Short mmCIF file of C-alpha atoms (C1' of nucleotides) in Angstrom, two decimals:
data_model
loop_
_atom_site.label_atom_id
_atom_site.label_comp_id
_atom_site.label_asym_id
_atom_site.label_seq_id
_atom_site.Cartn_x
_atom_site.Cartn_y
_atom_site.Cartn_z
CA MET A 21 32.05 5.75 7.83
CA GLU A 22 28.42 6.49 7.49
CA ILE A 23 26.76 9.77 6.81
CA SER A 24 23.43 9.63 8.50
CA SER A 25 21.87 12.34 6.45
CA HIS A 26 22.65 10.66 3.19
CA GLN A 27 19.43 8.74 2.92
CA SER A 28 17.19 11.64 3.66
CA HIS A 29 19.22 13.83 1.39
CA LEU A 30 18.94 11.31 -1.38
CA LEU A 31 15.21 11.11 -0.91
CA GLU A 32 14.94 14.87 -0.95
CA GLN A 33 16.84 14.97 -4.16
CA LEU A 34 14.62 12.38 -5.72
CA ASN A 35 11.59 14.27 -4.56
CA GLU A 36 12.98 17.42 -6.07
CA GLN A 37 13.59 15.59 -9.31
CA ARG A 38 10.04 14.40 -9.26
CA ARG A 39 8.73 17.90 -8.77
CA GLN A 40 10.80 19.16 -11.63
CA ASP A 41 10.04 16.14 -13.76
CA VAL A 42 13.70 15.29 -14.03
CA PHE A 43 14.53 11.71 -15.00
CA CYS A 44 10.96 10.72 -14.39
CA ASP A 45 10.38 7.58 -16.40
CA CYS A 46 6.95 6.76 -15.20
CA SER A 47 3.58 8.42 -15.46
CA ILE A 48 0.65 7.54 -13.28
CA LEU A 49 -2.68 8.69 -14.49
CA VAL A 50 -5.26 9.13 -11.76
CA GLU A 51 -8.59 10.41 -12.90
CA GLY A 52 -7.04 12.46 -15.57
CA LYS A 53 -4.28 13.86 -13.44
CA VAL A 54 -0.80 12.82 -14.37
CA PHE A 55 1.78 12.08 -11.73
CA LYS A 56 5.40 11.82 -12.65
CA ALA A 57 7.65 9.51 -10.77
CA HIS A 58 10.69 7.31 -10.95
CA ARG A 59 10.29 3.66 -11.61
CA ASN A 60 13.06 2.83 -9.22
CA VAL A 61 11.34 4.62 -6.42
CA LEU A 62 7.96 3.12 -7.13
CA PHE A 63 9.52 -0.27 -7.48
CA ALA A 64 11.14 0.02 -4.10
CA SER A 65 8.11 1.41 -2.35
CA SER A 66 5.17 -0.59 -3.54
CA GLY A 67 4.71 -4.28 -3.93
CA TYR A 68 2.22 -3.56 -6.62
CA PHE A 69 4.59 -1.48 -8.67
CA LYS A 70 7.35 -3.86 -7.90
CA MET A 71 5.51 -6.69 -9.46
CA LEU A 72 4.31 -4.72 -12.40
CA LEU A 73 7.71 -3.36 -13.12
CA SER A 74 9.27 -6.73 -12.60
CA GLN A 75 7.02 -8.09 -15.26
CA ASN A 76 8.18 -5.36 -17.55
CA SER A 77 11.72 -5.05 -16.43
CA LYS A 78 12.96 -5.70 -19.92
CA GLU A 79 11.06 -2.81 -21.28
CA THR A 80 12.98 -0.14 -19.51
CA SER A 81 13.58 1.93 -22.56
CA GLN A 82 10.01 3.02 -22.83
CA PRO A 83 8.40 5.37 -20.36
CA THR A 84 5.61 3.65 -18.61
CA THR A 85 2.16 4.76 -17.74
CA ALA A 86 -0.29 3.41 -15.23
CA THR A 87 -3.89 4.38 -14.87
CA PHE A 88 -5.92 4.31 -11.72
CA GLN A 89 -9.51 5.29 -11.44
CA ALA A 90 -10.68 4.14 -8.08
CA PHE A 91 -8.86 6.51 -5.82
CA SER A 92 -8.62 10.19 -6.20
CA PRO A 93 -5.63 12.24 -7.26
CA ASP A 94 -5.58 13.64 -3.75
CA THR A 95 -5.24 10.19 -2.34
CA PHE A 96 -2.47 9.30 -4.68
CA THR A 97 -0.79 12.56 -3.84
CA VAL A 98 -0.70 11.46 -0.23
CA ILE A 99 0.71 8.12 -1.23
CA LEU A 100 3.28 9.56 -3.56
CA ASP A 101 4.34 12.20 -1.08
CA PHE A 102 4.89 9.46 1.40
CA VAL A 103 6.97 7.49 -1.04
CA TYR A 104 9.21 10.43 -1.65
CA SER A 105 9.31 11.86 1.83
CA GLY A 106 8.37 9.22 4.33
CA LYS A 107 5.65 11.45 5.62
CA LEU A 108 2.07 10.35 5.41
CA SER A 109 -0.55 13.06 5.56
CA LEU A 110 -3.46 11.22 7.07
CA THR A 111 -6.70 12.84 8.04
CA GLY A 112 -9.97 11.49 9.22
CA GLN A 113 -11.37 12.22 5.83
CA ASN A 114 -8.78 10.51 3.71
CA VAL A 115 -7.62 7.64 5.86
CA ILE A 116 -10.05 5.11 4.45
CA GLU A 117 -9.25 5.85 0.90
CA VAL A 118 -5.56 6.07 1.55
CA MET A 119 -5.67 2.70 3.21
CA SER A 120 -7.67 1.24 0.41
CA ALA A 121 -5.22 2.58 -2.11
CA ALA A 122 -2.27 1.45 -0.03
CA SER A 123 -3.66 -2.02 0.23
CA PHE A 124 -3.98 -2.20 -3.48
CA LEU A 125 -0.52 -0.79 -3.97
CA GLN A 126 0.76 -3.17 -1.34
CA MET A 127 2.37 -0.64 0.88
CA THR A 128 2.45 -2.28 4.24
CA ASP A 129 3.74 0.62 6.20
CA VAL A 130 0.99 2.84 4.98
CA ILE A 131 -1.60 0.23 5.72
CA ASP A 132 -0.31 -0.22 9.22
CA VAL A 133 -0.32 3.47 9.92
CA CYS A 134 -3.82 3.81 8.55
CA LYS A 135 -4.91 0.84 10.56
CA THR A 136 -3.54 2.31 13.74
CA PHE A 137 -5.08 5.61 12.88
CA ILE A 138 -8.47 4.03 12.41
CA LYS A 139 -8.20 1.70 15.32
CA SER A 140 -7.54 4.50 17.71
CA SER A 141 -10.74 6.12 16.64
CA LEU A 142 -12.94 3.10 16.84
CA ASP A 143 -14.97 2.68 19.94
CA ILE A 144 -15.14 -1.04 19.47
CA SER A 145 -11.42 -1.32 19.25
CA GLU A 146 -10.61 -0.25 22.75
CA LYS A 147 -10.33 -3.65 24.23
CA GLU A 148 -9.08 -5.09 21.02
CA LYS A 149 -6.27 -2.65 21.05
CA ASP A 150 -5.28 -3.91 24.42
CA ARG A 151 -5.39 -7.41 23.17
CA TYR A 152 -3.45 -6.85 20.04
CA PHE A 153 -0.98 -4.36 21.31
CA SER A 154 -0.22 -5.77 24.68
CA LEU A 155 -1.39 -9.30 25.06
CA SER A 156 -0.77 -10.95 21.80
CA ASP A 157 2.53 -11.63 20.27
CA LYS A 158 3.71 -8.25 19.36
CA ASP A 159 5.18 -7.72 16.04
CA VAL A 160 7.53 -4.87 16.24
CA ASN A 161 9.40 -4.02 13.15
CA SER A 162 12.66 -2.34 12.87
CA ASN A 163 11.12 1.05 13.24
CA GLY A 164 9.40 0.08 16.39
CA THR A 165 6.10 -0.03 14.65
CA GLU A 166 3.59 -2.30 16.19
CA HIS A 167 1.53 -4.44 13.93
CA SER A 168 -1.63 -6.06 14.89
CA SER A 169 -0.88 -9.61 15.58
CA PHE A 170 -3.29 -11.15 13.21
CA TYR A 171 -1.75 -9.36 10.34
CA SER A 172 1.68 -10.43 11.18
CA SER A 173 0.76 -13.97 11.92
CA SER A 174 -1.08 -14.29 8.69
CA TRP A 175 1.84 -13.05 6.75
CA GLN A 176 4.28 -15.23 8.45
CA GLU A 177 2.23 -18.29 8.04
CA GLU A 178 1.90 -17.93 4.35
CA SER A 179 4.94 -16.04 3.46
CA SER A 180 6.14 -18.60 1.03
CA SER A 181 3.80 -18.29 -1.83
CA PRO A 182 3.98 -15.35 -4.12
CA HIS A 183 0.51 -14.17 -4.79
CA PRO A 184 -0.77 -16.41 -7.40
CA HIS A 185 -3.67 -14.38 -8.56
CA LEU A 186 -2.25 -10.94 -8.56
CA SER A 187 -0.45 -10.83 -11.75
CA PRO A 188 -0.16 -7.97 -14.06
CA ASP A 189 -1.00 -10.33 -16.81
CA GLN A 190 -4.31 -10.80 -15.17
CA GLY A 191 -4.84 -7.15 -14.80
CA THR A 192 -8.04 -5.50 -15.64
CA GLY A 193 -6.88 -4.15 -18.83
CA GLY A 194 -3.91 -6.35 -18.78
CA VAL A 195 -0.52 -5.04 -19.40
CA SER A 196 -0.73 -3.73 -22.79
CA GLY A 197 2.08 -3.88 -25.19
CA LYS A 198 5.45 -3.10 -23.89
CA SER A 199 4.46 -1.82 -20.58
CA TRP A 200 1.69 -1.78 -18.10
CA SER A 201 -0.03 1.15 -19.54
CA LYS A 202 -3.76 1.02 -19.23
CA TYR A 203 -3.45 -1.10 -16.21
CA ASN A 204 -6.53 0.00 -14.44
CA TYR A 205 -7.42 -0.24 -10.87
CA HIS A 206 -10.88 -1.56 -10.30
CA PRO A 207 -13.16 0.17 -7.91
CA ALA A 208 -13.02 -1.05 -4.39
CA SER A 209 -16.56 -2.29 -4.53
CA GLN A 210 -15.66 -4.66 -7.27
CA ARG A 211 -12.53 -5.96 -5.80
CA SER A 212 -12.33 -9.21 -4.03
CA THR A 213 -9.65 -8.86 -1.53
CA GLN A 214 -8.67 -11.25 1.11
CA GLN A 215 -9.57 -10.26 4.55
CA PRO A 216 -7.01 -10.30 7.22
CA LEU A 217 -7.74 -13.01 9.62
CA ALA A 218 -8.08 -13.24 13.27
CA LYS A 219 -5.11 -15.07 14.57
CA HIS A 220 -7.04 -17.91 15.99
CA ASP A 221 -8.98 -18.62 12.90
CA GLN A 222 -6.75 -19.93 10.24
CA ARG A 223 -9.39 -22.15 8.86
CA LYS A 224 -11.36 -19.21 7.71
CA ASP A 225 -8.59 -18.41 5.37
CA SER A 226 -9.59 -21.10 2.99
CA ILE A 227 -13.22 -20.38 3.56
CA LYS A 228 -13.01 -16.79 2.75
CA LYS A 229 -10.66 -17.32 -0.09
CA THR A 230 -12.92 -19.76 -1.76
CA LYS A 231 -15.97 -17.75 -1.00
CA HIS A 232 -14.60 -14.52 -2.22
CA LEU A 233 -13.12 -15.94 -5.29
CA ARG A 234 -16.35 -17.53 -6.10
CA LEU A 235 -18.34 -14.44 -5.52
CA SER A 236 -16.16 -12.40 -7.57
CA GLN A 237 -15.07 -10.68 -9.59
CA PRO A 238 -12.23 -10.07 -11.79
CA PRO A 239 -9.33 -12.41 -11.27
CA GLU A 240 -6.89 -9.60 -11.31
CA VAL A 241 -8.09 -8.52 -8.01
CA ALA A 242 -5.51 -7.94 -5.43
CA ASN A 243 -5.54 -10.30 -2.58
CA PHE A 244 -5.39 -8.14 0.45
CA LYS A 245 -3.67 -10.55 2.71
CA SER A 246 -1.38 -12.04 0.20
CA SER A 247 -0.62 -8.64 -1.08
CA LYS A 248 0.56 -7.54 2.25
CA ARG A 249 2.34 -10.77 2.68
CA GLU A 250 4.16 -10.14 -0.50
CA VAL A 251 5.03 -6.66 0.46
CA ARG A 252 6.34 -7.83 3.72
CA THR A 253 8.44 -10.38 1.98
CA TYR A 254 9.90 -7.71 -0.09
CA GLU A 255 12.16 -5.36 1.66
CA SER A 256 10.19 -2.23 1.68
CA SER A 257 12.21 0.82 1.10
CA SER A 258 9.55 3.17 2.26
CA HIS A 259 10.33 4.15 5.75
CA ILE A 260 8.41 6.32 8.02
CA SER A 261 9.21 7.84 11.29
CA GLN A 262 6.75 6.19 13.54
CA SER A 263 7.06 8.60 16.36
CA GLU A 264 6.53 11.42 14.00
CA GLU A 265 3.74 9.58 12.40
CA GLN A 266 2.13 8.91 15.70
CA ALA A 267 2.39 12.51 16.64
CA GLN A 268 0.84 13.44 13.40
CA MET A 269 -1.91 10.96 13.88
CA ASP A 270 -2.54 12.20 17.35
CA ALA A 271 -2.80 15.68 16.04
CA GLU A 272 -5.24 14.49 13.46
CA MET A 273 -7.27 12.72 16.01
CA ASP A 274 -7.44 15.80 18.11
CA SER A 275 -8.47 17.87 15.20
CA GLY A 276 -11.66 16.04 14.55
CA PRO A 277 -13.54 12.81 14.52
CA VAL A 278 -12.74 10.08 12.14
CA GLY A 279 -15.70 8.49 10.55
CA TYR A 280 -16.14 5.29 8.72
CA GLN A 281 -18.47 6.84 6.33
CA TYR A 282 -17.14 6.26 2.96
CA GLY A 283 -18.51 8.59 0.49
CA GLN A 284 -20.01 11.31 2.52
CA GLY A 285 -19.25 13.45 -0.37
CA SER A 286 -20.74 12.49 -3.64
CA ASP A 287 -17.32 12.76 -5.12
CA VAL A 288 -15.97 9.93 -3.17
CA THR A 289 -19.04 7.86 -3.60
CA SER A 290 -19.28 8.30 -7.28
CA ARG A 291 -15.64 7.70 -7.71
CA SER A 292 -15.43 4.55 -5.73
CA PHE A 293 -18.79 3.24 -6.65
CA PRO A 294 -19.33 4.50 -10.10
CA ASP A 295 -22.43 2.44 -10.63
CA ASP A 296 -24.12 3.56 -7.50
CA HIS A 297 -25.99 6.66 -6.74
CA PRO A 298 -24.32 8.83 -4.19
CA ARG A 299 -25.40 7.37 -0.90
CA MET A 300 -24.06 6.57 2.48
CA GLN A 301 -21.62 3.73 2.33
CA PHE A 302 -19.49 2.26 5.02
CA LYS A 303 -16.32 0.69 3.90
CA CYS A 304 -14.34 -1.77 5.93
CA PRO A 305 -10.85 -0.46 6.56
CA TYR A 306 -9.45 -3.97 6.50
CA CYS A 307 -10.97 -5.15 3.29
CA THR A 308 -13.07 -3.83 0.50
CA HIS A 309 -16.34 -4.90 1.94
CA VAL A 310 -18.92 -2.14 1.83
CA VAL A 311 -22.12 -2.06 3.81
CA LYS A 312 -25.00 0.31 3.94
CA ARG A 313 -25.29 0.54 7.68
CA LYS A 314 -22.77 1.48 10.25
CA ALA A 315 -24.05 -1.25 12.53
CA ASP A 316 -23.38 -3.78 9.83
CA LEU A 317 -19.86 -2.51 9.51
CA LYS A 318 -19.38 -2.79 13.22
CA ARG A 319 -20.56 -6.34 13.04
CA HIS A 320 -18.40 -7.06 10.05
CA LEU A 321 -15.33 -5.66 11.76
CA ARG A 322 -15.51 -8.37 14.35
CA CYS A 323 -14.51 -10.90 11.76
CA HIS A 324 -11.30 -8.95 11.38
CA THR A 325 -10.63 -8.13 14.98
CA GLY A 326 -11.58 -11.55 16.22
CA GLU A 327 -13.67 -9.98 18.88
CA ARG A 328 -16.08 -12.44 20.41
CA PRO A 329 -18.05 -10.63 23.01
CA TYR A 330 -20.76 -13.24 23.42
CA PRO A 331 -19.71 -16.27 25.41
CA CYS A 332 -22.00 -19.19 25.79
CA GLN A 333 -22.74 -19.57 29.45
CA ALA A 334 -23.15 -23.26 29.04
CA CYS A 335 -19.94 -24.24 27.35
CA GLY A 336 -17.85 -21.09 27.27
CA LYS A 337 -17.56 -20.99 23.55
CA ARG A 338 -17.57 -17.45 22.35
CA PHE A 339 -19.27 -15.91 19.40
CA SER A 340 -18.90 -12.73 17.54
CA ARG A 341 -22.61 -12.32 17.17
CA LEU A 342 -25.51 -12.65 19.49
CA ASP A 343 -27.68 -14.42 16.99
CA HIS A 344 -24.97 -16.98 16.44
CA LEU A 345 -24.77 -17.52 20.14
CA SER A 346 -28.52 -17.94 20.29
CA SER A 347 -28.41 -20.36 17.44
CA HIS A 348 -25.61 -22.28 19.05
CA PHE A 349 -27.44 -22.45 22.32
CA ARG A 350 -30.61 -23.67 20.73
CA THR A 351 -28.95 -26.37 18.74
CA ILE A 352 -26.39 -27.47 21.25
CA HIS A 353 -27.74 -26.89 24.69
CA GLN A 354 -31.43 -26.99 24.06
CA ALA A 355 -31.13 -30.27 22.36
CA TYR A 356 -34.37 -31.27 20.84
CA LYS A 357 -33.16 -34.66 19.83
CA LEU A 358 -33.18 -36.39 23.14
CA ILE A 359 -31.92 -39.63 21.78
CA CYS A 360 -28.79 -41.57 22.46
CA ARG A 361 -26.47 -41.25 19.56
CA LYS A 362 -25.35 -44.81 19.91
CA CYS A 363 -28.40 -46.87 20.70
CA LYS A 364 -30.93 -44.36 19.42
CA ARG A 365 -33.06 -44.76 22.49
CA HIS A 366 -34.74 -41.87 24.18
CA VAL A 367 -32.50 -40.38 26.75
CA THR A 368 -33.09 -37.69 29.29
CA ASP A 369 -30.53 -35.83 31.27
CA LEU A 370 -31.16 -38.20 34.07
CA THR A 371 -30.51 -41.27 31.98
CA GLY A 372 -27.68 -39.85 29.95
CA GLN A 373 -25.39 -36.96 29.32
CA VAL A 374 -24.32 -34.56 26.69
CA VAL A 375 -20.87 -35.52 25.53
CA GLN A 376 -18.45 -33.38 23.67
CA GLU A 377 -16.19 -34.91 21.09
CA GLY A 378 -14.17 -32.33 19.35
CA THR A 379 -16.61 -29.75 18.16
CA ARG A 380 -19.44 -32.23 18.22
CA ARG A 381 -21.81 -32.56 21.07
CA TYR A 382 -24.31 -35.30 21.38
CA ARG A 383 -26.21 -37.29 23.91
CA LEU A 384 -25.35 -40.73 25.16
CA CYS A 385 -27.34 -42.80 27.54
CA ASN A 386 -25.54 -43.92 30.66
CA GLU A 387 -25.20 -47.45 29.35
CA CYS A 388 -23.60 -46.41 26.11
CA LEU A 389 -21.54 -43.92 28.02
CA ALA A 390 -20.17 -46.76 30.07
CA GLU A 391 -19.43 -48.76 26.97
CA VAL A 392 -17.68 -45.91 25.32
CA GLY A 393 -15.65 -45.30 28.39
CA ILE A 394 -15.65 -43.02 31.34
CA ASP A 395 -13.04 -40.87 29.69
CA SER A 396 -15.65 -39.14 27.65
CA LEU A 397 -15.92 -35.77 29.17
CA PRO A 398 -19.46 -34.80 29.85
CA ILE A 399 -19.87 -31.33 28.58
CA ASP A 400 -22.15 -30.60 31.44
CA LEU A 401 -19.39 -30.65 33.98
CA GLU A 402 -17.46 -28.12 32.07
CA ALA A 403 -20.50 -26.06 31.52
CA GLU A 404 -21.33 -26.11 35.16
CA GLN A 405 -18.04 -24.48 35.91
CA HIS A 406 -18.85 -21.67 33.59
CA LEU A 407 -22.26 -21.11 34.94
CA MET A 408 -21.15 -21.25 38.50
CA SER A 409 -18.47 -18.68 37.96
CA PRO A 410 -19.46 -16.21 35.35
CA ALA A 411 -16.78 -14.32 33.58
CA ASP A 412 -15.18 -11.46 35.38
CA GLY A 413 -15.82 -9.00 32.68
CA ASP A 414 -19.47 -8.89 33.43
CA LYS A 415 -19.75 -5.19 33.48
CA ASP A 416 -23.19 -4.74 32.15
CA SER A 417 -26.01 -5.60 34.42
CA ARG A 418 -28.24 -6.67 31.62
CA TRP A 419 -25.94 -9.56 30.97
CA ARG A 420 -25.99 -10.75 34.52
CA LEU A 421 -27.65 -13.93 35.50
CA SER A 422 -30.88 -13.49 37.25
CA GLU A 423 -31.31 -15.30 40.53
CA ASP A 424 -33.54 -17.77 38.89
CA GLU A 425 -31.11 -18.33 36.11
CA ASN A 426 -28.10 -18.43 38.30
CA ARG A 427 -28.19 -22.08 38.96
CA SER A 428 -25.98 -24.86 37.92
CA TYR A 429 -26.08 -26.11 34.41
CA VAL A 430 -27.03 -29.51 35.70
CA GLU A 431 -30.20 -28.07 37.08
CA ILE A 432 -30.93 -26.31 33.87
CA VAL A 433 -30.36 -29.34 31.79
CA GLU A 434 -32.53 -31.44 33.96
CA ASP A 435 -35.63 -29.49 33.30
CA GLY A 436 -34.91 -29.68 29.62
CA SER A 437 -35.85 -26.10 29.02
CA THR A 438 -32.63 -24.31 29.39
CA ASP A 439 -32.84 -20.62 28.90
CA LEU A 440 -30.18 -18.90 27.04
CA VAL A 441 -28.12 -16.81 29.34
CA ILE A 442 -26.22 -14.14 27.57
CA GLN A 443 -23.33 -12.38 29.03
CA GLN A 444 -21.19 -9.86 27.31
CA VAL A 445 -17.71 -9.78 28.65
CA ASP A 446 -14.40 -8.27 27.98
CA ASP A 447 -11.86 -10.23 26.09
CA SER A 448 -9.27 -10.52 28.72
CA GLU A 449 -6.21 -12.55 28.11
CA GLU A 450 -7.08 -15.08 30.71
CA GLU A 451 -10.40 -15.71 29.19
CA GLU A 452 -8.86 -15.92 25.82
CA LYS A 453 -6.62 -18.67 27.01
CA GLU A 454 -9.40 -20.30 28.83
CA ILE A 455 -11.72 -20.58 25.95
CA LYS A 456 -9.21 -20.94 23.24
CA PRO A 457 -9.75 -24.66 22.79
CA ASN A 458 -13.32 -23.91 22.03
CA ILE A 459 -12.60 -21.47 19.34
CA ARG A 460 -11.96 -23.04 16.09
"C1'" DC B 20 -14.71 -42.03 -2.00
"C1'" DT B 21 -18.94 -39.70 -1.54
"C1'" DG B 22 -23.11 -37.68 0.01
"C1'" DG B 23 -25.71 -35.99 3.92
"C1'" DG B 24 -26.12 -33.61 8.07
"C1'" DG B 25 -24.36 -30.76 11.93
"C1'" DA B 26 -22.10 -26.70 13.31
"C1'" DG B 27 -20.05 -22.30 12.79
"C1'" DG B 28 -19.68 -18.03 10.48
"C1'" DG B 29 -20.68 -14.02 7.35
"C1'" DG B 30 -23.91 -10.93 4.79
"C1'" DG B 31 -28.45 -8.86 3.82
"C1'" DC B 32 -32.19 -7.02 5.67
"C1'" DC B 33 -36.43 -6.45 8.42
"C1'" DC B 34 -38.38 -4.96 12.83
"C1'" DG C 20 -28.45 0.95 16.45
"C1'" DG C 21 -29.40 -3.52 18.20
"C1'" DG C 22 -31.75 -7.86 17.83
"C1'" DG C 23 -33.00 -11.34 15.16
"C1'" DC C 24 -34.09 -14.03 11.12
"C1'" DC C 25 -32.93 -15.96 6.77
"C1'" DC C 26 -29.79 -17.44 3.46
"C1'" DC C 27 -25.60 -19.11 1.99
"C1'" DC C 28 -21.14 -21.09 2.45
"C1'" DT C 29 -17.39 -24.08 4.30
"C1'" DC C 30 -15.56 -27.50 7.24
"C1'" DC C 31 -15.98 -31.61 9.63
"C1'" DC C 32 -17.78 -36.01 10.79
"C1'" DC C 33 -20.07 -40.10 9.77
"C1'" DA C 34 -22.59 -43.66 7.40
#
DNA sequence: CTGGGGAGGGGGCCC
DNA sequence: GGGGCCCCCTCCCCA
């Protein structure tokens, strides 16, 4: 026999105990404000606390204290209220900081809700939403919550390793003495967190990891991806009514715009970036990257969303940035080195072809091509297909091929002065499949 | 095994 | 705000 109200009642009781400071065995100090809580509850709700308390599980006799300085008491209030009630009070003003705090505290549910909240307000995310929420492998948890696919895939792929570099022992102040008192949370701008990856780009994992570790920063830094992975591995006890949450989020969205500006108020700026003067900052909701310009954030976000709106008209390979497409086109399709890779003789497009081998493209003269074998797929044939039938999502006239440009790739190659034809398209599923082999 | 080069990708920043 | 350039990094391939 099961009493359905038991869980909520229990949580209410715990929340009441917290308010009255009854049996609270944990103090969290956030910018001078002390929050009382129960270790058990924190342990069960946050991967961060779980690990910290696990490290100090033998020291249960002493009340513990944690100190955070990067997020505000208000933010932690939202977090703590969620822990004890399952209700997350998100607004356009606090969502970034709540998400940042949640990512540090490894609270997956909160992150997901924040992510959805932000995503729904992002103009660039419209088509991405379609992709992630309808086309890609949906990840629906027990509450019916949808997770963006790249998050879930990342977690699943690497769910085995406990985060190696997020250890309380490596903490900023370290875990002092018997407990984790003085365990400080570094400002977001100083953290090196792992960025969630686009699902198709697993290789970047190692790239970014190495890069970020090298660039940074204190070793105690929480790895964003691995943190979430860890949290997911743990059985999170923090539940949230998604329908309620969605309704709340919708209400929030209706109430006002959600900006990415991080630190509109000097309070936020000075808190999160203590070394900086109060100025406009744009913080990535997926990682701790901070940029000065909104356009740069928009560009940066593509590395998280996997959006590649710039397909190469010659080979179909897609790029997240126009300048990368231009660079690709110059180096690959406007080949300056008109020499046969094999015999090193000068070769034109009449006497040879551009051959693709894996990600490499090079020229071979017809003779060497015959020696190598007919099986080598001339890239030109493939490219011709693309040029002859531009992508369907060509909604913007400025991306359209001009009459002069709208000729076969063979023609273009023959004159040796191929012009870059740029076309911005939607990321439809079909196209995604079509070009997938080209995306590494 | 190693070093060099090609290619892709991300960030900063100027125009 | 977008385009574009520069710089840097990593991965991959090849000699």
